[in-house]
PDB file of C-alpha atoms in Angstrom:
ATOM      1  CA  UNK A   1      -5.152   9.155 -22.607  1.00 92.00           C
ATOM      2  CA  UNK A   2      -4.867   6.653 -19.774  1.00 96.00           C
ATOM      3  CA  UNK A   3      -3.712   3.280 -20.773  1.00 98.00           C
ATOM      4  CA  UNK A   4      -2.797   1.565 -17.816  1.00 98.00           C
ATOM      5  CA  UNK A   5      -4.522   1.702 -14.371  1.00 98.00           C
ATOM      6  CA  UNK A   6      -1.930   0.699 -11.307  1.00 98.00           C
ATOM      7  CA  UNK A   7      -3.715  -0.290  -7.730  1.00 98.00           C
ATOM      8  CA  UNK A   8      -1.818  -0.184  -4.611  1.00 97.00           C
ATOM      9  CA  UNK A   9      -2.732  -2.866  -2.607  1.00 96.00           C
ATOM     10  CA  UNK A  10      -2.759  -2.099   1.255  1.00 93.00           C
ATOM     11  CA  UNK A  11      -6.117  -0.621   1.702  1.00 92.00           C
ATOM     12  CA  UNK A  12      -7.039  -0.750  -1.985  1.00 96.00           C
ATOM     13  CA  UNK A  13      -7.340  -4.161  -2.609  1.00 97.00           C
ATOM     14  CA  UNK A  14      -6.972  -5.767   0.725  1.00 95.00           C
ATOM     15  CA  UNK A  15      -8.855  -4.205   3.807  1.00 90.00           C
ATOM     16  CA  UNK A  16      -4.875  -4.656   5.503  1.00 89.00           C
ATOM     17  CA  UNK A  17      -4.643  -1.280   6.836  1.00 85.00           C
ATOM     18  CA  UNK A  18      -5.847  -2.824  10.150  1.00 89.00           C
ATOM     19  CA  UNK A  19      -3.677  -5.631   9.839  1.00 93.00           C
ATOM     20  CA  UNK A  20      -0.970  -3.581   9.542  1.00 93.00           C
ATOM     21  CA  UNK A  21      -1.872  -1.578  12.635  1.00 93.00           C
ATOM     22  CA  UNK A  22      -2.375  -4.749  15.186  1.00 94.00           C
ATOM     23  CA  UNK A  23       0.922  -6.246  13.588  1.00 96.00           C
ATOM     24  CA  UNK A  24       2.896  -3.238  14.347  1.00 96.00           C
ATOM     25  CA  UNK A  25       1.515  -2.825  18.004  1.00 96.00           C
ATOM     26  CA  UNK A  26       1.657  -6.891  18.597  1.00 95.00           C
ATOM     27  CA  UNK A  27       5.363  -7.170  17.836  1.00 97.00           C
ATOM     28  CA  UNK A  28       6.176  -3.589  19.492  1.00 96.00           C
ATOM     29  CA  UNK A  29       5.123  -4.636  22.434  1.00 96.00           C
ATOM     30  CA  UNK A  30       7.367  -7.582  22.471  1.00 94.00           C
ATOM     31  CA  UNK A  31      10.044  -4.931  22.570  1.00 95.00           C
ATOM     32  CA  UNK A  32       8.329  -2.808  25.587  1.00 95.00           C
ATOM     33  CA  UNK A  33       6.664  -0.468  23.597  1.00 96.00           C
ATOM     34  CA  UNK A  34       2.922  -0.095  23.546  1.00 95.00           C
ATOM     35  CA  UNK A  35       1.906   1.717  20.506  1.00 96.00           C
ATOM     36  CA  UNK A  36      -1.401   2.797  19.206  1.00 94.00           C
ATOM     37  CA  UNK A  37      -3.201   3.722  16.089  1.00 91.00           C
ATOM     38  CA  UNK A  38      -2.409   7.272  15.829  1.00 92.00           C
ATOM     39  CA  UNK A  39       1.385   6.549  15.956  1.00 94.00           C
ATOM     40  CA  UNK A  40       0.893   3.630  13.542  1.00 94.00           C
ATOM     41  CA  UNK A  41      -0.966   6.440  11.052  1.00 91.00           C
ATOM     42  CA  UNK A  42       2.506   8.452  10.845  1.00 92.00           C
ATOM     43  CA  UNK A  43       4.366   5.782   8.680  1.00 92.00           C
ATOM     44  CA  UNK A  44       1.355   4.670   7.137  1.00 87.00           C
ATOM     45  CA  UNK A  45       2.008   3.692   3.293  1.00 83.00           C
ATOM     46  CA  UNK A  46       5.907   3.560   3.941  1.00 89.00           C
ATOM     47  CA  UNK A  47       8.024   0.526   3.241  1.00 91.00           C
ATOM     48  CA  UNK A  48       7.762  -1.757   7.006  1.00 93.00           C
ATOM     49  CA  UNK A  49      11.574  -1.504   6.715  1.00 94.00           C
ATOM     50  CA  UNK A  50      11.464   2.130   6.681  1.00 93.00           C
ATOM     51  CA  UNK A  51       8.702   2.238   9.340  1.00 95.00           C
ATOM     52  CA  UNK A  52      11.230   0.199  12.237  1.00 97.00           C
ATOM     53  CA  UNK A  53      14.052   2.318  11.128  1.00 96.00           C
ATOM     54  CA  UNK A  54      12.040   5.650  11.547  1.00 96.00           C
ATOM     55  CA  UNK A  55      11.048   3.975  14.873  1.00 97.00           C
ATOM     56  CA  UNK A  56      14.164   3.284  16.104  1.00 97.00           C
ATOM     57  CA  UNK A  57      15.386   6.829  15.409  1.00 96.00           C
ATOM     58  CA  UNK A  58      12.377   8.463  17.177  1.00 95.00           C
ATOM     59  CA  UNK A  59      12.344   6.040  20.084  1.00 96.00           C
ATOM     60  CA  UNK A  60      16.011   6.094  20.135  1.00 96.00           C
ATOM     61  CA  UNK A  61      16.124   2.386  20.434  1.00 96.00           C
ATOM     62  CA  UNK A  62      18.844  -0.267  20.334  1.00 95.00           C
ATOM     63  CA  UNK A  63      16.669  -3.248  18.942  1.00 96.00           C
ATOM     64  CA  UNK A  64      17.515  -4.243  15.222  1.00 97.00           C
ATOM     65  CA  UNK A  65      15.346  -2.510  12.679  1.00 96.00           C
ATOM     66  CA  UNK A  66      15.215  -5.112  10.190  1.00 95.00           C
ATOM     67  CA  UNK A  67      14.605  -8.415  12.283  1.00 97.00           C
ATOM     68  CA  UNK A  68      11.620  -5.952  13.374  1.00 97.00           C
ATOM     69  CA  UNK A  69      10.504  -5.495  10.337  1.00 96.00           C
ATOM     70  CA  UNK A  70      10.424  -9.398   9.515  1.00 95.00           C
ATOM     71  CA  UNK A  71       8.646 -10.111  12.775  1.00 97.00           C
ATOM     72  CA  UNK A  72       5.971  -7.279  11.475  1.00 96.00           C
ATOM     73  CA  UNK A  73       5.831  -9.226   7.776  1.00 95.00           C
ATOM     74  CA  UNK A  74       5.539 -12.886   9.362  1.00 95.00           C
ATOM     75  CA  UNK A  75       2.848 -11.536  11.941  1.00 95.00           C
ATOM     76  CA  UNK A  76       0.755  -9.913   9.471  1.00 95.00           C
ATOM     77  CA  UNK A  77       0.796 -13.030   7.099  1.00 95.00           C
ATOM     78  CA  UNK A  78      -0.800 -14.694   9.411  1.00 95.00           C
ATOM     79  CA  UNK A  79      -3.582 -11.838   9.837  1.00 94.00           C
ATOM     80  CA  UNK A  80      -3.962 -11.891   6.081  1.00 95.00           C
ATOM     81  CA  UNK A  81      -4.255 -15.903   5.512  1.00 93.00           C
ATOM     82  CA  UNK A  82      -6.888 -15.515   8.822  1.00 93.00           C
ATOM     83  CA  UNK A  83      -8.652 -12.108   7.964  1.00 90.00           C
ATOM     84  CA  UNK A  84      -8.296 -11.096   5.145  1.00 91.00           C
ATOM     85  CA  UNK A  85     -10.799  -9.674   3.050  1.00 93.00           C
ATOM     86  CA  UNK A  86     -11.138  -8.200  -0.505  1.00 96.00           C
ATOM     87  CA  UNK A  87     -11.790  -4.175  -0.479  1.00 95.00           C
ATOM     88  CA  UNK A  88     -15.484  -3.754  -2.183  1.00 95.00           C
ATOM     89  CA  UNK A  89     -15.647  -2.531  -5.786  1.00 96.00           C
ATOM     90  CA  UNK A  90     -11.811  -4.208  -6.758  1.00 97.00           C
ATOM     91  CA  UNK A  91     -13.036  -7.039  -8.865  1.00 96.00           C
ATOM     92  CA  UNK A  92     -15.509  -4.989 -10.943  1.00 96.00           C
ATOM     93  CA  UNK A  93     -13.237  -2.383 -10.729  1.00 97.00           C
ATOM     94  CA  UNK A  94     -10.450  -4.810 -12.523  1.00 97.00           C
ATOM     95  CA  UNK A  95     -13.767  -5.760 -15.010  1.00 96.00           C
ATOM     96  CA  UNK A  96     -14.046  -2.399 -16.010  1.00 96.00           C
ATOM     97  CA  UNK A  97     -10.326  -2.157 -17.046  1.00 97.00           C
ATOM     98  CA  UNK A  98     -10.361  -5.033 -18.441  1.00 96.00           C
ATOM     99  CA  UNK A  99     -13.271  -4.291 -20.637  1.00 96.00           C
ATOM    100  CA  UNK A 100     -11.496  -0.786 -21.568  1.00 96.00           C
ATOM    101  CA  UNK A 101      -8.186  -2.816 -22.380  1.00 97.00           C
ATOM    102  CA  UNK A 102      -6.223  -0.661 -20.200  1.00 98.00           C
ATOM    103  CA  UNK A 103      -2.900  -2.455 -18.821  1.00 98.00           C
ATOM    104  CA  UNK A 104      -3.691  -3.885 -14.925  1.00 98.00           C
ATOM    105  CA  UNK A 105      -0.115  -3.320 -12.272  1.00 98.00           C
ATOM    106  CA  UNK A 106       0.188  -3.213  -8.480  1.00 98.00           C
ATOM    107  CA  UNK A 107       2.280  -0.943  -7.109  1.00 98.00           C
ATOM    108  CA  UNK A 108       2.800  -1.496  -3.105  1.00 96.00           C
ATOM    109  CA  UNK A 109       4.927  -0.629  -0.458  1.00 92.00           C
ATOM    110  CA  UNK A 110       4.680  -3.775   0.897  1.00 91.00           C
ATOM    111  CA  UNK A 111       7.574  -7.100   0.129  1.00 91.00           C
ATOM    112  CA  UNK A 112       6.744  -9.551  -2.147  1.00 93.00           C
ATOM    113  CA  UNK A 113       6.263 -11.862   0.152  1.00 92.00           C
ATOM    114  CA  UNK A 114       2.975 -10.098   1.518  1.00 93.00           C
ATOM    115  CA  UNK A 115       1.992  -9.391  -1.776  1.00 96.00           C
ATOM    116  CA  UNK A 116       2.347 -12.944  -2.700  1.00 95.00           C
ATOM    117  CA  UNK A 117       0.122 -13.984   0.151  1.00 94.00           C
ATOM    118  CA  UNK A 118      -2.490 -11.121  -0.492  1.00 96.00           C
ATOM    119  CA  UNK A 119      -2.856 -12.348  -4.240  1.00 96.00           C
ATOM    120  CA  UNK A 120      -2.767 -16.146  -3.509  1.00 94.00           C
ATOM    121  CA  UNK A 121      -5.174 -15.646  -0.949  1.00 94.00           C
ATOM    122  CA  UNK A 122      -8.002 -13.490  -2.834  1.00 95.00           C
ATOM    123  CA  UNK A 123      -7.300 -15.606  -5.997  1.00 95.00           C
ATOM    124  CA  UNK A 124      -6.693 -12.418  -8.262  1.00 97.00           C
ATOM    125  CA  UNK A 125      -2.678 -12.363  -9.488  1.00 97.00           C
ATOM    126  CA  UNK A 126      -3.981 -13.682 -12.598  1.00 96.00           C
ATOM    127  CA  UNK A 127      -5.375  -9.712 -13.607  1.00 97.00           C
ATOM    128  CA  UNK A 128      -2.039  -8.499 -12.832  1.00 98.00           C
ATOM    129  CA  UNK A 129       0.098  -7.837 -15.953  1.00 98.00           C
ATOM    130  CA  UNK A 130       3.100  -6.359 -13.940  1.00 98.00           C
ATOM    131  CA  UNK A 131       3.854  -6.637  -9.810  1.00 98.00           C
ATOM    132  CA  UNK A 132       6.117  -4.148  -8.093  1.00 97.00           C
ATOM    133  CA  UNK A 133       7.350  -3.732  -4.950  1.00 96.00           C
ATOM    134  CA  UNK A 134       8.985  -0.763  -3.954  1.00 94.00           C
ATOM    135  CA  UNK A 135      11.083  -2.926  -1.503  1.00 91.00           C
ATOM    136  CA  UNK A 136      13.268  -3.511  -4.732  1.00 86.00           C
ATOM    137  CA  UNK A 137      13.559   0.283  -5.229  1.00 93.00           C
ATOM    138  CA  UNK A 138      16.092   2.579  -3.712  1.00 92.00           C
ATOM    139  CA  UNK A 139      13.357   4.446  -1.800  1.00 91.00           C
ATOM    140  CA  UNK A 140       9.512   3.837  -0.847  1.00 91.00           C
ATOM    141  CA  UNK A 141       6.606   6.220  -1.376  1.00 93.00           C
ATOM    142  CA  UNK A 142       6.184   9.286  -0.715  1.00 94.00           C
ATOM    143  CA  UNK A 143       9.548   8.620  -3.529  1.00 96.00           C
ATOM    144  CA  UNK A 144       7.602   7.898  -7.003  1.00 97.00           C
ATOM    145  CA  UNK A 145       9.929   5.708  -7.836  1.00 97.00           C
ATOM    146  CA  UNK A 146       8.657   2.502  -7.614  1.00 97.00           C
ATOM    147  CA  UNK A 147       5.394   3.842  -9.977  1.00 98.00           C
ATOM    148  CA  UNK A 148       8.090   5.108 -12.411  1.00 98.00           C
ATOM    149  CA  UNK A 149       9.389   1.501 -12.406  1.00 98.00           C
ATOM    150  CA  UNK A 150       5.721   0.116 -12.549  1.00 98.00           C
ATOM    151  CA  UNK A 151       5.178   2.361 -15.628  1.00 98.00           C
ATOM    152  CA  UNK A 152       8.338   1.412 -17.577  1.00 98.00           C
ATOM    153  CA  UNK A 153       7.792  -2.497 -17.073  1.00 98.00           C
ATOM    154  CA  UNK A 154       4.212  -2.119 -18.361  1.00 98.00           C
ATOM    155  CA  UNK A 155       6.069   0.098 -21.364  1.00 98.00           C
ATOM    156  CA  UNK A 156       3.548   3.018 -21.013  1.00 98.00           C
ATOM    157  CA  UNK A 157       4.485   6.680 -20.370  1.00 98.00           C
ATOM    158  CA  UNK A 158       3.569   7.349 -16.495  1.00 98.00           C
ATOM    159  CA  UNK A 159       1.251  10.065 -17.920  1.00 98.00           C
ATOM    160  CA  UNK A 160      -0.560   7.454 -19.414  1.00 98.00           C
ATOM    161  CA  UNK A 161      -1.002   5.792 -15.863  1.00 98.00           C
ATOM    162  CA  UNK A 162      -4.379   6.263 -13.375  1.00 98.00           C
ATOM    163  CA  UNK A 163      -3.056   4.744  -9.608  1.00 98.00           C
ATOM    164  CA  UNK A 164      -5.753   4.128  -6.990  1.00 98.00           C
ATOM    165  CA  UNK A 165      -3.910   4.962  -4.063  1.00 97.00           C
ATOM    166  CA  UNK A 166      -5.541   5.285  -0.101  1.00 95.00           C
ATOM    167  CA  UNK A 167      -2.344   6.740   1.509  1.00 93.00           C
ATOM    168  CA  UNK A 168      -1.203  10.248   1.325  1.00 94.00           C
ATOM    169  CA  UNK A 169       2.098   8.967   1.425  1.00 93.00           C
ATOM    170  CA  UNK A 170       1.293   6.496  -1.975  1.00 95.00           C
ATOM    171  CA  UNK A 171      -0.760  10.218  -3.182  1.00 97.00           C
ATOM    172  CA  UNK A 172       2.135  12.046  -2.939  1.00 97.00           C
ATOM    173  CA  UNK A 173       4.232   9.517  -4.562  1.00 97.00           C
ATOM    174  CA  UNK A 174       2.120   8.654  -7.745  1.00 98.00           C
ATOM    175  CA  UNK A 175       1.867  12.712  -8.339  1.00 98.00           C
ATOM    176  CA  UNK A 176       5.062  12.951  -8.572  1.00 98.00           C
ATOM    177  CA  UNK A 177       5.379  10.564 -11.334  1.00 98.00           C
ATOM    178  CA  UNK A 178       2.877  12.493 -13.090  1.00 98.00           C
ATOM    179  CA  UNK A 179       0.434  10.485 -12.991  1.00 98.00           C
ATOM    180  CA  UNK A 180      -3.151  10.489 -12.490  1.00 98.00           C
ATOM    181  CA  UNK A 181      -4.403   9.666  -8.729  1.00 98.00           C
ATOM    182  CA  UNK A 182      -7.470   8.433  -7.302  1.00 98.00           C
ATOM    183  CA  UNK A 183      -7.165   8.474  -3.555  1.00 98.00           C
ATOM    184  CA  UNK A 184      -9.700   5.839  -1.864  1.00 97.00           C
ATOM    185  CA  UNK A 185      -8.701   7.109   2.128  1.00 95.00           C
ATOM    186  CA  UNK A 186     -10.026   5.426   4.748  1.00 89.00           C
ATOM    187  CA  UNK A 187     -13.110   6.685   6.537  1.00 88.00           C
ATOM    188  CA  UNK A 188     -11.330   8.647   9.648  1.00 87.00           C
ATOM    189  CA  UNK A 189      -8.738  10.455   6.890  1.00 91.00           C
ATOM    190  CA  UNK A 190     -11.112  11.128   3.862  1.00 92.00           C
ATOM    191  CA  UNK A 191     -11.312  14.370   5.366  1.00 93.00           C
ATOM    192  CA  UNK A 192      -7.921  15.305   5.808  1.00 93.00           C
ATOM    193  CA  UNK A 193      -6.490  18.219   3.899  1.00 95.00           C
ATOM    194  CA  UNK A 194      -3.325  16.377   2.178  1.00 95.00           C
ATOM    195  CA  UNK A 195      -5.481  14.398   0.253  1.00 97.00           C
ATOM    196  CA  UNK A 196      -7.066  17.338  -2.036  1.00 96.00           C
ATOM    197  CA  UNK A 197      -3.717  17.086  -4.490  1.00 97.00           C
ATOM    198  CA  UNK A 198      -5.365  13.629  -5.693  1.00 98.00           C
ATOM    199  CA  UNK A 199      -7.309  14.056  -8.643  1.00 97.00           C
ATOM    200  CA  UNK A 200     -10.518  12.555  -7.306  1.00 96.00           C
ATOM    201  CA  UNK A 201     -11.271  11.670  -3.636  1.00 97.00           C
ATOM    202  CA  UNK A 202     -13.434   8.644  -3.684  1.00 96.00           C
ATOM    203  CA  UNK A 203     -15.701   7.227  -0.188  1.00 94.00           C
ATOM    204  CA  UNK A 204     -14.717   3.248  -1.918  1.00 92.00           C
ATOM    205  CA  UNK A 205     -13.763   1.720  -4.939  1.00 94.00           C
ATOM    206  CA  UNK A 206     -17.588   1.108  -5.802  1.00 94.00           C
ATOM    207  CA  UNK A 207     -17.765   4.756  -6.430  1.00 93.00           C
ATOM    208  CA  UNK A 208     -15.525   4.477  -9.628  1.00 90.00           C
ATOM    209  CA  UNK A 209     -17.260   2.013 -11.893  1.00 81.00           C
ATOM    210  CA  UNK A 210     -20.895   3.212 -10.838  1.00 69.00           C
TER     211      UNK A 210
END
């Protein structure tokens, strides 16, 4: 019986996929390193921190990983505060929960500082009984940690959870804390093979509560 229903937020919530993308390639190529989308897609849904440390391995770079990393955050708060824009189907989404008296948590790869900004900025933190970040966890999705955590601070069983999830990476992670998994992908990747381990594979959030 599902009790508790846990949203990422990066391309569930907030259209900030995007974001993300432009941030990455805007402060890369302060460094001298044009990127594009595609190699943005291969850490997509992984802690930013993880994503300039993976990047400085592959590129076999000298810069430091972490003052990346903030450079990325502070850049993409910006985007956010400018851009940003609710995902369609969240808010009745969060009505239909509500109205079911399930238990509302965000899960996200993503610091709390972004999250902060994402919340304040679409005026929603109020739904949110519990807010995790799996920058206070050991390891970031694909790990299922930081859903485990989510699970235990909302003192349900994570069997009891359903996570709406648009990365593979956040897919893979909320299976393997048992739970229940709708995967919301964007339009290019709905397609994609990975995502068929999700229990339902969803075009948007609308989709769910119609």
């Amino acid at each position: 019986m599902t009790k508790a229903l846990i949203f990422d937020m990066d391309g569930v919530i907030i259209d900030s996929e995007p974001l993300w993308k432009k941030a990455i390639i805007e402060v890369m190529r302060h460094y001298g390193y044009e990127f594009d989308i595609e190699m943005c897609n291969r850490t997509k849904g992984m802690r930013i921190d993880e994503v300039t440390l993976f990047w400085k391995k592959e590129l076999n770079s000298d810069f430091d990983s972490l003052i990346v990393a903030n450079e990325i955050i502070e850049e993409l708060i910006v985007m956010i505060n400018r851009e940003g824009e609710i995902m369609p189907g969240v808010l009745k989404t969060i009505e239909s929960a509500t109205n079911k008296n399930l238990k509302i948590a965000l899960a996200s790869s993503s610091s709390l500082k972004i999250i902060e900004s994402v919340l304040n900025k679409l005026s929603i933190k109020k739904y949110f009984e519990v807010i995790k970040s799996a920058e206070n966890e050991e390891y970031g999705k694909p790990h299922p940690q930081v859903f485990i955590s989510t699970a235990k601070k909302l003192n349900v069983l994570p069997e009891e959870c359903m996570v709406i999830e648009d990365s593979i990476n956040g897919v893979i992670a909320a299976k393997a804390a048992k739970m229940t998994v709708i995967a919301v992908p964007e339009k290019e990747e709905i397609h994609l093979p990975q995502f068929s381990i999700a229990d339902k594979v969803l075009e948007n959030l609308t989709q769910l509560t119609s």
